[in-house]
mmCIF file of C-alpha atoms and ligand atoms in Angstrom:
data_model
loop_
_atom_site.group_PDB
_atom_site.id
_atom_site.type_symbol
_atom_site.label_atom_id
_atom_site.label_comp_id
_atom_site.label_asym_id
_atom_site.label_seq_id
_atom_site.Cartn_x
_atom_site.Cartn_y
_atom_site.Cartn_z
ATOM 1 C CA MET K 27 -23.316 3.958 14.125
ATOM 2 C CA ALA K 28 -23.809 1.443 11.296
ATOM 3 C CA LYS K 29 -20.570 -0.122 9.950
ATOM 4 C CA VAL K 30 -19.568 1.031 6.459
ATOM 5 C CA LYS K 31 -20.254 -1.927 4.107
ATOM 6 C CA VAL K 32 -17.133 -2.783 2.045
ATOM 7 C CA GLY K 33 -16.671 -5.109 -1.054
ATOM 8 C CA ILE K 34 -13.400 -6.189 -2.379
ATOM 9 C CA ASN K 35 -12.994 -6.688 -6.090
ATOM 10 C CA GLY K 36 -10.053 -8.958 -6.918
ATOM 11 C CA TYR K 37 -8.707 -11.272 -4.183
ATOM 12 C CA GLY K 38 -4.925 -11.572 -4.847
ATOM 13 C CA THR K 39 -1.939 -10.515 -3.021
ATOM 14 C CA ILE K 40 -3.501 -6.917 -2.154
ATOM 15 C CA GLY K 41 -7.337 -7.934 -1.843
ATOM 16 C CA LYS K 42 -6.935 -10.754 0.391
ATOM 17 C CA ARG K 43 -4.883 -8.424 2.864
ATOM 18 C CA VAL K 44 -7.450 -5.602 2.495
ATOM 19 C CA ALA K 45 -10.273 -8.103 3.254
ATOM 20 C CA THR K 46 -8.334 -9.258 6.499
ATOM 21 C CA ALA K 47 -7.545 -5.633 7.590
ATOM 22 C CA VAL K 48 -11.121 -4.376 7.013
ATOM 23 C CA SER K 49 -12.467 -7.449 9.015
ATOM 24 C CA LYS K 50 -10.434 -6.208 11.998
ATOM 25 C CA GLN K 51 -11.955 -2.718 12.171
ATOM 26 C CA ASP K 52 -14.995 -2.052 14.183
ATOM 27 C CA ASP K 53 -16.627 0.624 11.973
ATOM 28 C CA MET K 54 -16.587 -1.241 8.727
ATOM 29 C CA GLU K 55 -17.329 -4.818 7.753
ATOM 30 C CA VAL K 56 -16.479 -7.062 4.614
ATOM 31 C CA MET K 57 -19.719 -7.863 2.585
ATOM 32 C CA GLY K 58 -18.055 -10.070 -0.136
ATOM 33 C CA ILE K 59 -15.079 -10.560 -2.285
ATOM 34 C CA THR K 60 -14.852 -11.457 -6.065
ATOM 35 C CA LYS K 61 -13.069 -14.198 -7.736
ATOM 36 C CA THR K 62 -12.879 -14.927 -11.434
ATOM 37 C CA ARG K 63 -11.807 -18.335 -11.140
ATOM 38 C CA PRO K 64 -12.609 -21.330 -8.848
ATOM 39 C CA THR K 65 -9.117 -21.544 -7.378
ATOM 40 C CA PHE K 66 -7.631 -22.546 -4.042
ATOM 41 C CA GLU K 67 -7.863 -18.966 -3.126
ATOM 42 C CA ALA K 68 -11.679 -18.925 -3.878
ATOM 43 C CA GLN K 69 -11.980 -21.961 -1.738
ATOM 44 C CA ILE K 70 -9.916 -20.628 1.024
ATOM 45 C CA ALA K 71 -12.264 -17.515 1.008
ATOM 46 C CA LEU K 72 -15.322 -19.631 1.262
ATOM 47 C CA ASP K 73 -13.610 -21.562 4.221
ATOM 48 C CA LYS K 74 -13.072 -18.339 5.987
ATOM 49 C CA GLY K 75 -16.807 -17.659 5.700
ATOM 50 C CA LEU K 76 -16.367 -14.908 3.226
ATOM 51 C CA ASP K 77 -19.290 -14.376 0.545
ATOM 52 C CA VAL K 78 -17.814 -14.991 -2.880
ATOM 53 C CA TYR K 79 -19.161 -12.960 -5.984
ATOM 54 C CA VAL K 80 -18.171 -13.669 -9.525
ATOM 55 C CA PRO K 81 -18.335 -12.111 -12.994
ATOM 56 C CA ASP K 82 -21.452 -13.288 -15.196
ATOM 57 C CA GLU K 83 -19.118 -15.535 -17.414
ATOM 58 C CA SER K 84 -17.592 -17.165 -14.343
ATOM 59 C CA VAL K 85 -20.731 -18.596 -12.841
ATOM 60 C CA GLN K 86 -20.863 -21.978 -14.682
ATOM 61 C CA ALA K 87 -17.095 -22.629 -13.758
ATOM 62 C CA PHE K 88 -17.886 -22.165 -10.089
ATOM 63 C CA LYS K 89 -21.019 -24.353 -10.419
ATOM 64 C CA ASP K 90 -18.895 -26.956 -12.159
ATOM 65 C CA ALA K 91 -16.180 -26.734 -9.389
ATOM 66 C CA GLY K 92 -18.869 -27.351 -6.716
ATOM 67 C CA MET K 93 -18.105 -23.903 -5.079
ATOM 68 C CA LYS K 94 -21.100 -22.079 -3.737
ATOM 69 C CA ILE K 95 -21.284 -18.398 -4.842
ATOM 70 C CA ALA K 96 -23.165 -15.639 -3.234
ATOM 71 C CA GLY K 97 -23.925 -13.862 -6.579
ATOM 72 C CA THR K 98 -22.633 -11.967 -9.377
ATOM 73 C CA ILE K 99 -20.447 -8.907 -8.874
ATOM 74 C CA LYS K 100 -23.497 -6.678 -9.681
ATOM 75 C CA ASP K 101 -25.295 -8.227 -6.767
ATOM 76 C CA LEU K 102 -22.393 -7.437 -4.705
ATOM 77 C CA TYR K 103 -22.705 -3.728 -5.624
ATOM 78 C CA LYS K 104 -26.159 -3.660 -4.131
ATOM 79 C CA LYS K 105 -25.033 -4.550 -0.810
ATOM 80 C CA ILE K 106 -22.097 -2.207 -0.213
ATOM 81 C CA ASP K 107 -21.261 1.385 0.302
ATOM 82 C CA ILE K 108 -17.800 1.139 -1.053
ATOM 83 C CA ILE K 109 -15.745 -1.261 -3.166
ATOM 84 C CA VAL K 110 -11.836 -1.653 -2.952
ATOM 85 C CA ASP K 111 -10.618 -2.472 -6.378
ATOM 86 C CA CYS K 112 -7.676 -4.766 -6.039
ATOM 87 C CA THR K 113 -7.687 -6.116 -9.679
ATOM 88 C CA PRO K 114 -4.519 -6.238 -11.604
ATOM 89 C CA GLY K 115 -3.012 -2.885 -12.914
ATOM 90 C CA ASN K 116 -5.364 -1.075 -15.686
ATOM 91 C CA VAL K 117 -8.184 -3.557 -14.994
ATOM 92 C CA GLY K 118 -9.678 -1.394 -12.387
ATOM 93 C CA GLU K 119 -10.300 1.324 -14.943
ATOM 94 C CA LYS K 120 -12.626 -0.925 -16.839
ATOM 95 C CA TYR K 121 -14.863 -1.117 -13.672
ATOM 96 C CA LYS K 122 -15.142 2.512 -12.922
ATOM 97 C CA ALA K 123 -18.244 3.141 -14.973
ATOM 98 C CA GLU K 124 -19.952 0.098 -13.226
ATOM 99 C CA TYR K 125 -19.296 1.491 -9.873
ATOM 100 C CA GLU K 126 -20.503 4.918 -10.967
ATOM 101 C CA ALA K 127 -23.771 3.358 -12.356
ATOM 102 C CA ALA K 128 -24.295 1.503 -8.902
ATOM 103 C CA GLY K 129 -23.846 4.583 -7.025
ATOM 104 C CA ILE K 130 -20.956 3.241 -4.848
ATOM 105 C CA LYS K 131 -17.495 4.650 -3.753
ATOM 106 C CA GLY K 132 -14.441 3.088 -5.243
ATOM 107 C CA ILE K 133 -10.800 2.823 -4.061
ATOM 108 C CA PHE K 134 -8.280 1.816 -6.764
ATOM 109 C CA GLN K 135 -4.789 0.781 -6.218
ATOM 110 C CA GLY K 136 -1.344 2.079 -7.566
ATOM 111 C CA GLY K 137 -1.525 0.030 -10.799
ATOM 112 C CA GLU K 138 -4.149 2.419 -12.078
ATOM 113 C CA ASP K 139 -3.122 6.089 -13.210
ATOM 114 C CA HIS K 140 -3.844 9.129 -11.027
ATOM 115 C CA ALA K 141 -5.807 10.432 -13.753
ATOM 116 C CA LEU K 142 -8.475 7.676 -13.354
ATOM 117 C CA THR K 143 -9.527 9.379 -10.059
ATOM 118 C CA GLY K 144 -7.886 12.711 -10.006
ATOM 119 C CA ILE K 145 -7.111 12.116 -6.322
ATOM 120 C CA SER K 146 -4.439 9.828 -4.867
ATOM 121 C CA PHE K 147 -4.152 8.821 -1.260
ATOM 122 C CA ASN K 148 -1.614 8.452 1.433
ATOM 123 C CA SER K 149 -2.328 8.619 5.097
ATOM 124 C CA THR K 150 0.718 10.493 6.067
ATOM 125 C CA ALA K 151 0.656 13.058 3.266
ATOM 126 C CA ASN K 152 -2.855 13.864 2.364
ATOM 127 C CA TYR K 153 -5.609 11.952 4.271
ATOM 128 C CA SER K 154 -7.959 14.833 4.056
ATOM 129 C CA GLU K 155 -7.904 15.162 0.441
ATOM 130 C CA SER K 156 -9.988 12.152 -0.194
ATOM 131 C CA TRP K 157 -12.622 13.188 2.490
ATOM 132 C CA GLY K 158 -16.091 12.335 1.269
ATOM 133 C CA ALA K 159 -14.661 11.593 -2.264
ATOM 134 C CA GLN K 160 -16.496 9.163 -4.472
ATOM 135 C CA PHE K 161 -13.161 7.834 -6.004
ATOM 136 C CA SER K 162 -9.613 7.724 -4.856
ATOM 137 C CA ARG K 163 -6.431 5.715 -5.466
ATOM 138 C CA VAL K 164 -4.120 4.386 -2.784
ATOM 139 C CA VAL K 165 -0.586 4.988 -4.513
ATOM 140 C CA SER K 166 1.791 1.971 -5.075
ATOM 141 C CA CYS K 167 3.916 0.290 -2.418
ATOM 142 C CA ASN K 168 7.025 2.216 -3.625
ATOM 143 C CA THR K 169 5.216 5.593 -3.579
ATOM 144 C CA THR K 170 3.805 4.816 -0.252
ATOM 145 C CA GLY K 171 7.118 4.154 1.232
ATOM 146 C CA LEU K 172 8.715 7.326 -0.221
ATOM 147 C CA LEU K 173 5.648 9.543 1.053
ATOM 148 C CA ARG K 174 5.886 7.981 4.513
ATOM 149 C CA THR K 175 9.431 9.264 5.117
ATOM 150 C CA LEU K 176 10.033 12.154 2.600
ATOM 151 C CA SER K 177 6.741 13.949 3.388
ATOM 152 C CA PRO K 178 7.432 14.486 7.219
ATOM 153 C CA ILE K 179 11.057 15.417 6.377
ATOM 154 C CA ASP K 180 9.870 18.000 3.822
ATOM 155 C CA LYS K 181 7.408 19.429 6.240
ATOM 156 C CA LYS K 182 10.230 20.140 8.807
ATOM 157 C CA PHE K 183 13.292 20.921 6.473
ATOM 158 C CA LYS K 184 11.931 21.364 2.970
ATOM 159 C CA ILE K 185 13.508 19.128 0.548
ATOM 160 C CA ASN K 186 15.256 21.078 -2.530
ATOM 161 C CA ASN K 187 15.765 17.708 -4.345
ATOM 162 C CA ALA K 188 15.389 14.059 -3.709
ATOM 163 C CA TYR K 189 17.323 11.384 -5.717
ATOM 164 C CA VAL K 190 16.061 7.925 -5.231
ATOM 165 C CA THR K 191 17.051 4.633 -6.599
ATOM 166 C CA ILE K 192 14.548 1.788 -6.192
ATOM 167 C CA ILE K 193 16.010 -1.881 -6.197
ATOM 168 C CA ARG K 194 12.771 -3.626 -7.067
ATOM 169 C CA ARG K 195 11.699 -7.276 -6.117
ATOM 170 C CA ALA K 196 11.186 -9.207 -9.465
ATOM 171 C CA ALA K 197 7.927 -10.882 -8.358
ATOM 172 C CA ASP K 198 5.681 -11.372 -5.178
ATOM 173 C CA PRO K 199 6.645 -14.556 -3.382
ATOM 174 C CA GLY K 200 3.539 -16.547 -4.556
ATOM 175 C CA ASP K 201 3.951 -15.524 -8.258
ATOM 176 C CA SER K 202 5.485 -18.013 -10.438
ATOM 177 C CA LYS K 203 4.756 -16.098 -13.747
ATOM 178 C CA ASN K 204 7.501 -13.550 -13.358
ATOM 179 C CA GLY K 205 10.353 -15.436 -11.793
ATOM 180 C CA PRO K 206 12.728 -16.606 -10.695
ATOM 181 C CA ILE K 207 15.266 -14.513 -12.628
ATOM 182 C CA ASN K 208 18.952 -14.504 -12.424
ATOM 183 C CA ALA K 209 19.794 -11.023 -13.528
ATOM 184 C CA LEU K 210 19.552 -7.211 -12.491
ATOM 185 C CA GLU K 211 17.311 -5.477 -14.944
ATOM 186 C CA PRO K 212 17.619 -1.522 -15.105
ATOM 187 C CA SER K 213 14.341 0.439 -15.916
ATOM 188 C CA VAL K 214 15.619 2.326 -19.001
ATOM 189 C CA LYS K 215 12.713 4.531 -19.464
ATOM 190 C CA LEU K 216 13.953 7.409 -17.307
ATOM 191 C CA PRO K 217 13.044 9.045 -14.838
ATOM 192 C CA THR K 218 10.904 6.197 -13.656
ATOM 193 C CA HIS K 219 7.258 6.654 -12.973
ATOM 194 C CA HIS K 220 7.886 6.398 -9.241
ATOM 195 C CA GLY K 221 8.799 10.207 -8.721
ATOM 196 C CA ILE K 222 6.070 11.283 -10.860
ATOM 197 C CA ASP K 223 3.536 9.318 -8.651
ATOM 198 C CA VAL K 224 4.968 10.847 -5.574
ATOM 199 C CA GLN K 225 4.164 14.341 -7.250
ATOM 200 C CA SER K 226 0.653 13.209 -7.651
ATOM 201 C CA ILE K 227 0.460 13.883 -3.840
ATOM 202 C CA MET K 228 3.435 16.171 -3.349
ATOM 203 C CA PRO K 229 3.412 18.208 -6.660
ATOM 204 C CA TRP K 230 5.938 20.598 -5.294
ATOM 205 C CA LEU K 231 8.577 18.037 -4.659
ATOM 206 C CA ASN K 232 11.666 17.826 -7.040
ATOM 207 C CA ILE K 233 12.278 14.090 -6.899
ATOM 208 C CA ASN K 234 14.266 11.947 -9.315
ATOM 209 C CA THR K 235 13.792 8.339 -9.589
ATOM 210 C CA MET K 236 15.482 5.292 -11.199
ATOM 211 C CA ALA K 237 14.845 1.574 -10.678
ATOM 212 C CA VAL K 238 16.536 -1.865 -11.012
ATOM 213 C CA LYS K 239 14.740 -5.065 -10.953
ATOM 214 C CA ALA K 240 16.484 -7.720 -8.710
ATOM 215 C CA SER K 241 16.423 -11.414 -8.454
ATOM 216 C CA THR K 242 14.514 -11.303 -5.069
ATOM 217 C CA THR K 243 10.737 -11.626 -4.098
ATOM 218 C CA LEU K 244 10.863 -10.457 -0.541
ATOM 219 C CA MET K 245 11.006 -6.553 -0.517
ATOM 220 C CA HIS K 246 12.109 -3.632 -2.409
ATOM 221 C CA VAL K 247 14.911 -1.368 -1.063
ATOM 222 C CA HIS K 248 15.163 2.358 -1.670
ATOM 223 C CA THR K 249 18.470 4.381 -1.676
ATOM 224 C CA ILE K 250 17.616 7.908 -0.864
ATOM 225 C CA VAL K 251 19.542 11.036 -1.001
ATOM 226 C CA ALA K 252 17.659 14.385 -0.214
ATOM 227 C CA GLU K 253 19.168 17.844 -0.486
ATOM 228 C CA LEU K 254 17.601 19.936 2.335
ATOM 229 C CA SER K 255 17.027 23.747 2.337
ATOM 230 C CA ARG K 256 19.326 23.927 5.432
ATOM 231 C CA GLU K 257 21.870 22.150 7.329
ATOM 232 C CA THR K 258 20.705 19.633 10.167
ATOM 233 C CA THR K 259 21.961 16.791 12.048
ATOM 234 C CA SER K 260 21.377 12.910 11.745
ATOM 235 C CA GLU K 261 19.646 13.010 15.287
ATOM 236 C CA GLU K 262 17.155 15.661 14.091
ATOM 237 C CA ILE K 263 16.245 13.556 11.136
ATOM 238 C CA LEU K 264 15.916 10.353 13.372
ATOM 239 C CA GLU K 265 13.753 12.360 15.601
ATOM 240 C CA VAL K 266 11.319 13.265 12.807
ATOM 241 C CA MET K 267 11.294 9.719 11.577
ATOM 242 C CA ARG K 268 10.598 8.245 14.940
ATOM 243 C CA LYS K 269 7.395 10.367 15.277
ATOM 244 C CA SER K 270 6.283 9.467 11.632
ATOM 245 C CA PRO K 271 3.420 6.859 11.408
ATOM 246 C CA ARG K 272 4.276 3.367 10.085
ATOM 247 C CA VAL K 273 7.997 4.026 9.846
ATOM 248 C CA ARG K 274 9.886 1.287 11.775
ATOM 249 C CA PHE K 275 13.704 1.424 12.435
ATOM 250 C CA VAL K 276 15.788 -1.614 11.898
ATOM 251 C CA LYS K 277 19.471 -1.680 12.736
ATOM 252 C CA SER K 278 22.107 -3.340 10.952
ATOM 253 C CA SER K 279 24.256 -3.613 14.118
ATOM 254 C CA GLU K 280 21.335 -5.695 15.715
ATOM 255 C CA GLY K 281 21.423 -8.343 12.961
ATOM 256 C CA LEU K 282 18.848 -6.728 10.629
ATOM 257 C CA LYS K 283 21.298 -6.463 7.817
ATOM 258 C CA THR K 284 19.025 -7.371 4.695
ATOM 259 C CA THR K 285 15.492 -7.835 3.640
ATOM 260 C CA ALA K 286 15.869 -11.232 4.778
ATOM 261 C CA GLU K 287 16.191 -10.747 8.458
ATOM 262 C CA ILE K 288 13.410 -7.973 8.088
ATOM 263 C CA MET K 289 11.078 -10.697 6.893
ATOM 264 C CA GLU K 290 12.133 -12.849 9.713
ATOM 265 C CA LEU K 291 11.302 -10.081 12.196
ATOM 266 C CA ALA K 292 7.874 -9.732 10.513
ATOM 267 C CA ARG K 293 7.462 -13.510 10.837
ATOM 268 C CA ASP K 294 8.515 -13.197 14.711
ATOM 269 C CA LEU K 295 5.828 -10.477 15.244
ATOM 270 C CA ASP K 296 3.089 -13.036 14.534
ATOM 271 C CA ARG K 297 1.321 -10.649 12.078
ATOM 272 C CA ASP K 298 -1.318 -11.891 9.630
ATOM 273 C CA ARG K 299 0.599 -13.397 6.552
ATOM 274 C CA SER K 300 3.864 -12.308 8.356
ATOM 275 C CA ASP K 301 3.432 -8.836 6.883
ATOM 276 C CA MET K 302 5.705 -5.809 7.555
ATOM 277 C CA TYR K 303 3.141 -2.899 7.035
ATOM 278 C CA GLU K 304 5.724 -0.312 8.275
ATOM 279 C CA ILE K 305 8.450 1.315 6.036
ATOM 280 C CA ALA K 306 11.813 -0.339 7.553
ATOM 281 C CA VAL K 307 14.304 2.451 7.883
ATOM 282 C CA TRP K 308 17.812 1.124 8.474
ATOM 283 C CA GLU K 309 18.484 3.509 11.547
ATOM 284 C CA ASP K 310 22.186 3.219 11.357
ATOM 285 C CA SER K 311 22.261 4.333 7.734
ATOM 286 C CA VAL K 312 20.454 7.754 8.373
ATOM 287 C CA LYS K 313 23.435 10.130 7.909
ATOM 288 C CA VAL K 314 23.446 13.955 7.354
ATOM 289 C CA VAL K 315 26.395 15.808 5.873
ATOM 290 C CA GLY K 316 25.548 19.631 5.852
ATOM 291 C CA ASN K 317 22.262 19.783 4.106
ATOM 292 C CA MET K 318 22.432 16.367 2.348
ATOM 293 C CA LEU K 319 20.601 13.391 3.884
ATOM 294 C CA TYR K 320 21.365 9.905 2.948
ATOM 295 C CA TYR K 321 19.383 6.682 3.940
ATOM 296 C CA TYR K 322 18.070 3.355 3.044
ATOM 297 C CA GLN K 323 14.604 1.786 3.586
ATOM 298 C CA GLY K 324 12.874 -1.477 3.025
ATOM 299 C CA ILE K 325 9.318 -1.701 1.502
ATOM 300 C CA HIS K 326 7.353 -4.892 2.001
ATOM 301 C CA GLN K 327 5.444 -4.475 -1.197
ATOM 302 C CA GLU K 328 2.613 -6.951 -0.348
ATOM 303 C CA SER K 329 1.510 -5.113 2.768
ATOM 304 C CA ASP K 330 2.613 -1.556 3.234
ATOM 305 C CA VAL K 331 -0.406 -0.220 1.273
ATOM 306 C CA ILE K 332 -2.898 -2.416 3.376
ATOM 307 C CA PRO K 333 -3.385 0.267 6.384
ATOM 308 C CA GLU K 334 -3.735 3.049 3.866
ATOM 309 C CA ASN K 335 -6.665 1.328 2.263
ATOM 310 C CA VAL K 336 -8.410 1.367 5.530
ATOM 311 C CA ASP K 337 -7.752 4.949 6.355
ATOM 312 C CA CYS K 338 -8.693 5.796 2.865
ATOM 313 C CA ILE K 339 -12.214 4.100 3.611
ATOM 314 C CA ARG K 340 -12.520 6.174 6.704
ATOM 315 C CA SER K 341 -11.701 9.400 4.803
ATOM 316 C CA MET K 342 -13.953 8.686 1.916
ATOM 317 C CA CYS K 343 -16.701 7.550 3.998
ATOM 318 C CA LYS K 344 -16.416 10.468 6.534
ATOM 319 C CA LEU K 345 -15.933 8.027 9.562
ATOM 320 C CA GLU K 346 -13.091 10.056 11.085
ATOM 321 C CA GLU K 347 -11.940 13.494 10.293
ATOM 322 C CA ASP K 348 -8.749 13.504 12.358
ATOM 323 C CA VAL K 349 -5.913 11.578 10.449
ATOM 324 C CA ALA K 350 -4.106 10.798 13.644
ATOM 325 C CA LYS K 351 -7.146 8.941 15.056
ATOM 326 C CA SER K 352 -7.692 7.033 12.109
ATOM 327 C CA VAL K 353 -4.032 5.879 11.882
ATOM 328 C CA GLU K 354 -3.952 5.104 15.345
ATOM 329 C CA LYS K 355 -7.410 2.950 15.146
ATOM 330 C CA THR K 356 -6.119 1.022 12.070
ATOM 331 C CA ASN K 357 -2.702 0.467 13.763
ATOM 332 C CA VAL K 358 -4.221 -0.849 16.964
ATOM 333 C CA ALA K 359 -6.549 -3.155 15.078
ATOM 334 C CA MET K 360 -3.572 -4.344 12.966
ATOM 335 C CA GLY K 361 -1.044 -4.691 15.636
ATOM 336 C CA ILE K 362 1.165 -2.108 14.238
ATOM 337 C CA LEU K 363 3.373 -0.484 16.905
ATOM 338 C CA ASN K 364 5.242 2.806 17.033
ATOM 339 C CA ASN K 365 8.967 3.214 17.334
HETATM 340 P P1 LIG X 402 -2.704 -9.989 -8.160
HETATM 341 O O1 LIG X 402 -2.551 -10.385 -9.370
HETATM 342 O O2 LIG X 402 -2.257 -10.588 -6.950
HETATM 343 O O3 LIG X 402 -4.440 -9.969 -7.662
HETATM 344 C C1 LIG X 402 -5.357 -9.708 -8.673
HETATM 345 C C2 LIG X 402 -6.715 -10.344 -8.370
HETATM 346 O O4 LIG X 402 -7.522 -9.737 -9.313
HETATM 347 C C3 LIG X 402 -6.441 -11.960 -8.658
HETATM 348 O O5 LIG X 402 -7.234 -12.561 -7.647
HETATM 349 C C4 LIG X 402 -7.137 -11.866 -10.135
HETATM 350 O O6 LIG X 402 -7.820 -13.183 -10.343
HETATM 351 C C5 LIG X 402 -8.223 -10.842 -10.000
HETATM 352 N N1 LIG X 402 -8.761 -10.252 -11.312
HETATM 353 C C6 LIG X 402 -8.105 -10.447 -12.547
HETATM 354 N N2 LIG X 402 -8.851 -9.961 -13.432
HETATM 355 C C7 LIG X 402 -10.074 -9.571 -12.810
HETATM 356 C C8 LIG X 402 -11.307 -8.917 -13.235
HETATM 357 N N3 LIG X 402 -11.401 -8.755 -14.617
HETATM 358 N N4 LIG X 402 -12.253 -8.894 -12.452
HETATM 359 C C9 LIG X 402 -12.127 -9.142 -11.063
HETATM 360 N N5 LIG X 402 -10.979 -9.630 -10.585
HETATM 361 C C10 LIG X 402 -10.059 -9.877 -11.436
HETATM 362 O O7 LIG X 402 -2.446 -8.493 -8.186
HETATM 363 P P2 LIG X 402 -1.979 -7.572 -6.904
HETATM 364 O O8 LIG X 402 -0.539 -7.621 -6.714
HETATM 365 O O9 LIG X 402 -2.929 -7.767 -5.652
HETATM 366 O O10 LIG X 402 -2.199 -6.207 -7.443
HETATM 367 C C11 LIG X 402 -3.482 -5.559 -7.447
HETATM 368 C C12 LIG X 402 -3.354 -4.027 -7.486
HETATM 369 O O11 LIG X 402 -2.477 -3.437 -6.346
HETATM 370 C C13 LIG X 402 -2.527 -3.591 -8.714
HETATM 371 O O12 LIG X 402 -3.138 -2.234 -9.084
HETATM 372 C C14 LIG X 402 -1.026 -3.339 -8.085
HETATM 373 O O13 LIG X 402 -0.516 -2.575 -9.021
HETATM 374 C C15 LIG X 402 -1.401 -2.864 -6.765
HETATM 375 N N6 LIG X 402 -0.234 -2.982 -5.879
HETATM 376 C C16 LIG X 402 0.319 -4.258 -5.851
HETATM 377 C C17 LIG X 402 1.348 -4.358 -5.140
HETATM 378 C C18 LIG X 402 2.308 -5.565 -4.927
HETATM 379 O O14 LIG X 402 3.432 -5.582 -4.733
HETATM 380 N N7 LIG X 402 1.676 -7.013 -5.080
HETATM 381 C C19 LIG X 402 1.635 -3.489 -4.065
HETATM 382 C C20 LIG X 402 1.130 -2.351 -4.075
HETATM 383 C C21 LIG X 402 -0.010 -2.154 -4.948
#
């Protein structure tokens, strides 16, 4: 079967990781990426053998910098079945009409609103809803993290109410525009959009979220309290999480006390860019008292959504109907192991 031809618009934190992940799959291939400016990232993309496409207005700048481009973004549209839009939040929506006119499918990221596509995607929670769709949206890193753990727990125990506080990294490690900061900044517009975003996929879930920005770049941490519809035990919850895809237990008692050690673990795993695609649940924090569940989880914001983008391509391009098979295929190609 012919491979699905994929383009990536925006080659920053998410785009470069999507390009690497797609290039590792045997049922899809990267036909090109886009860059707006002739930066070191554009040069590295060229060095890696990727075809680089640019907006019309950037052609001269690339010529002046001596960087060889494969064409304009419109030329890329002609070569692909689907584009993964990894441009900054609210930029993607400006491209939607172009994708539509070019007759290609498009995946947007969590920086865009759910209303742009009317369908949002998470492998664990709703893989089949994007089946054959022209447009879908892979939800944000925090929403992906919440869905990975809350969705299987809700399926088994039904969550009456979930209360989440997100301790957010202030900026990505490679970003010098937004940091460093020496402060904690509460998000005062409450409840925060995170819970509403979870409801774009689990509309029945009562979820309440708050967030505080912290002076760190490594990961986000979620504190989660969920009121279940019945009493259970910590062991039963651990059993559900153990079977949930892309959830990895870490233990404080084994030295994984903070996000710093989780990132060290990711480096030791020899992953691309030292990424931690799984949601890291502190196993020794999972505690049930009656019908109240408490736990902490860590989110590697730069990478948890990457395997979902690959699965989303499979669902939209009708490559694999069975979510478990797609998740397994993506995981094997990316070196993601089960608990
Ligand atoms: P980024 O700033 O790292 O990368 C964006 C890329 O798009 C850059 O290469 C930029 O040069 C390029 N770009 C800017 N304007 C463009 C345009 N008009 N046309 C084409 N390319 C353009 O951003 P990111 O962190 O990779 O975020 C991308 C999307 O992924 C956003 O929707 C964001 O909300 C979402 N997201 C980000 C994270 C994260 O933590 N970084 C996590 C999950 C989802």
